[in-house]
GROMACS .gro file of C-alpha atoms in nm:
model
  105
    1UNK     CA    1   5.327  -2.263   5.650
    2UNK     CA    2   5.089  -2.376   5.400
    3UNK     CA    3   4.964  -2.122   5.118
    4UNK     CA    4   4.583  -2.175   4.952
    5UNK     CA    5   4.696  -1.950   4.653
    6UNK     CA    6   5.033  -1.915   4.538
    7UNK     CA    7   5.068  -1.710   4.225
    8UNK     CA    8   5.274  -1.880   3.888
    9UNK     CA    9   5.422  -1.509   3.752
   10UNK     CA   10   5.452  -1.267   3.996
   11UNK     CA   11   5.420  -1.012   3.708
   12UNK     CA   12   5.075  -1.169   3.629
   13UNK     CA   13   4.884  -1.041   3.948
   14UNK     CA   14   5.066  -0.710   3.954
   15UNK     CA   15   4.857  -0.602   3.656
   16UNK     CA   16   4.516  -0.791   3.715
   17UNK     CA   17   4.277  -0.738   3.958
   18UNK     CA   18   4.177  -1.000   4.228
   19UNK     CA   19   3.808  -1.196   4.137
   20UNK     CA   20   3.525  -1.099   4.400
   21UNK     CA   21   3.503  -1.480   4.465
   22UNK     CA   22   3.875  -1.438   4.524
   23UNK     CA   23   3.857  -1.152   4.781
   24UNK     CA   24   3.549  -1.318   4.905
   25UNK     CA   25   3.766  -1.662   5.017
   26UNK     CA   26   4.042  -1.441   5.143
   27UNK     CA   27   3.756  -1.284   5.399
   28UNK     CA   28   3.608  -1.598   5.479
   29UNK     CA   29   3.926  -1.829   5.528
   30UNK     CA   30   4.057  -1.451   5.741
   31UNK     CA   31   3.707  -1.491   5.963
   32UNK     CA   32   3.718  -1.851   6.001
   33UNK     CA   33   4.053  -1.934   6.096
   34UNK     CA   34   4.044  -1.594   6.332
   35UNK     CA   35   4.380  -1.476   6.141
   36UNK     CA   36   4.468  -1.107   6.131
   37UNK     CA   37   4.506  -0.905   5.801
   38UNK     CA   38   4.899  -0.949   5.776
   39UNK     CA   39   4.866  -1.305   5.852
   40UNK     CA   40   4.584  -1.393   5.557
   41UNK     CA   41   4.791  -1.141   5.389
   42UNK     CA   42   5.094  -1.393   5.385
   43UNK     CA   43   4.861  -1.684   5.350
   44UNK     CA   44   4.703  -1.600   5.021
   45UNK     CA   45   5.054  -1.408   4.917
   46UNK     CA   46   4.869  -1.087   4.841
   47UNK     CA   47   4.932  -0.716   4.977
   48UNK     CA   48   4.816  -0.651   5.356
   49UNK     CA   49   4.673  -0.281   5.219
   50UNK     CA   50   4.488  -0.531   4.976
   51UNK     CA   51   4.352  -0.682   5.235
   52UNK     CA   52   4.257  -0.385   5.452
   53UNK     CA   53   4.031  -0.237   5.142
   54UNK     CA   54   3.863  -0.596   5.081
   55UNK     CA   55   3.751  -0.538   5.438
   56UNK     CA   56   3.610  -0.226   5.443
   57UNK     CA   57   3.454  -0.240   5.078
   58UNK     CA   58   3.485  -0.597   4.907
   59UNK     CA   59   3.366  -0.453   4.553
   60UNK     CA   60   3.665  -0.286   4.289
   61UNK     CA   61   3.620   0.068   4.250
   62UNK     CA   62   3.452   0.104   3.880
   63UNK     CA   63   3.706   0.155   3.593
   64UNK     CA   64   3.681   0.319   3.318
   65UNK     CA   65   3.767   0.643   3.131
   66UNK     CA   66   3.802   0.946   3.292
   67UNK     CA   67   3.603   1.270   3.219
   68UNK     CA   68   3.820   1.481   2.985
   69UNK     CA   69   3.755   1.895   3.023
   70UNK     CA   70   3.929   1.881   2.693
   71UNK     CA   71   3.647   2.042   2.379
   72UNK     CA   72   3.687   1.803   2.098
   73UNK     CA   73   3.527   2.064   1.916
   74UNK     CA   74   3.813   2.365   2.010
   75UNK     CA   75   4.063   2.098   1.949
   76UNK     CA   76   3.946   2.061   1.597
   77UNK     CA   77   3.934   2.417   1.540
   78UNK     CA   78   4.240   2.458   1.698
   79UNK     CA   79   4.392   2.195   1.437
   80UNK     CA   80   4.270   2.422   1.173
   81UNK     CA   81   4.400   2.734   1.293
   82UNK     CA   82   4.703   2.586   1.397
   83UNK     CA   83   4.824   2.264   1.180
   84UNK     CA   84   5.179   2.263   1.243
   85UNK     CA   85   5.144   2.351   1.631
   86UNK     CA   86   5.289   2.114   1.855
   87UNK     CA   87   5.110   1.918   2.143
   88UNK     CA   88   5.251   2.114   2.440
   89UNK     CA   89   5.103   2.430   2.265
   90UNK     CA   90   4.759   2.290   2.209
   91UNK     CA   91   4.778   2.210   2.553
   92UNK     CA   92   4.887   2.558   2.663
   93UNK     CA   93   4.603   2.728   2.468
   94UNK     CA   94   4.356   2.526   2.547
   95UNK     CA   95   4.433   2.490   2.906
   96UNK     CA   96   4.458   2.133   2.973
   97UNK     CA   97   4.770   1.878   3.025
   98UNK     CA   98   5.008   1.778   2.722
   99UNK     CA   99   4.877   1.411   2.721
  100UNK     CA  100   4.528   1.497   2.783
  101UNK     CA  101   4.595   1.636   2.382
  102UNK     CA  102   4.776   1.322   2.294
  103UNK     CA  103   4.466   1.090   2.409
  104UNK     CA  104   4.233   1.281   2.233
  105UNK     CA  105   4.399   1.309   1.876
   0.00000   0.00000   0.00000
């Protein structure tokens, strides 16, 4: 079988995301030659669930940071009144997950 795209570090594409023009040849080369998901899958050596999202929305989802419920405002006064305290009991008092505290100092 002949591949179009045949990845140089398999660790590479495991932590970028595909280009649109990327996904965009995958769909076209997938329409054209009539192949089915797992086949242009196998073709362009990318996932078959990969595949399946390109065809029902070709566009990433939008990164980004997440909204924090975390006060920056409580956590400074919570610094104050508590200097020594230690993350998990920031977290505790102010309601909100141990690295949610971590991020935000």
């Amino acid at each position: 079988m002949f591949f179009i795209a045949q990845p140089d570090n398999f660790d590479y594409n495991l932590e970028m995301a595909y280009s649109l023009d990327f996904r965009r040849k995958v769909l076209s080369v997938r329409e054209k030659k009539g192949l089915t998901i797992a086949e242009v899958a196998a073709r362009f050596d990318v996932g078959v669930a990969s595949v399946t999202r390109w065809v029902k929305n070709i566009h990433r989802k939008p990164q980004g940071f997440r909204q924090r419920k975390i006060d920056l405002d409580v956590l400074r006064q919570d610094i104050r009144d508590y200097p020594d305290a230690y993350q998990y009991e920031r977290a505790k008092r102010l309601g909100v997950a141990q690295n949610a505290i971590f991020l935000a100092l």
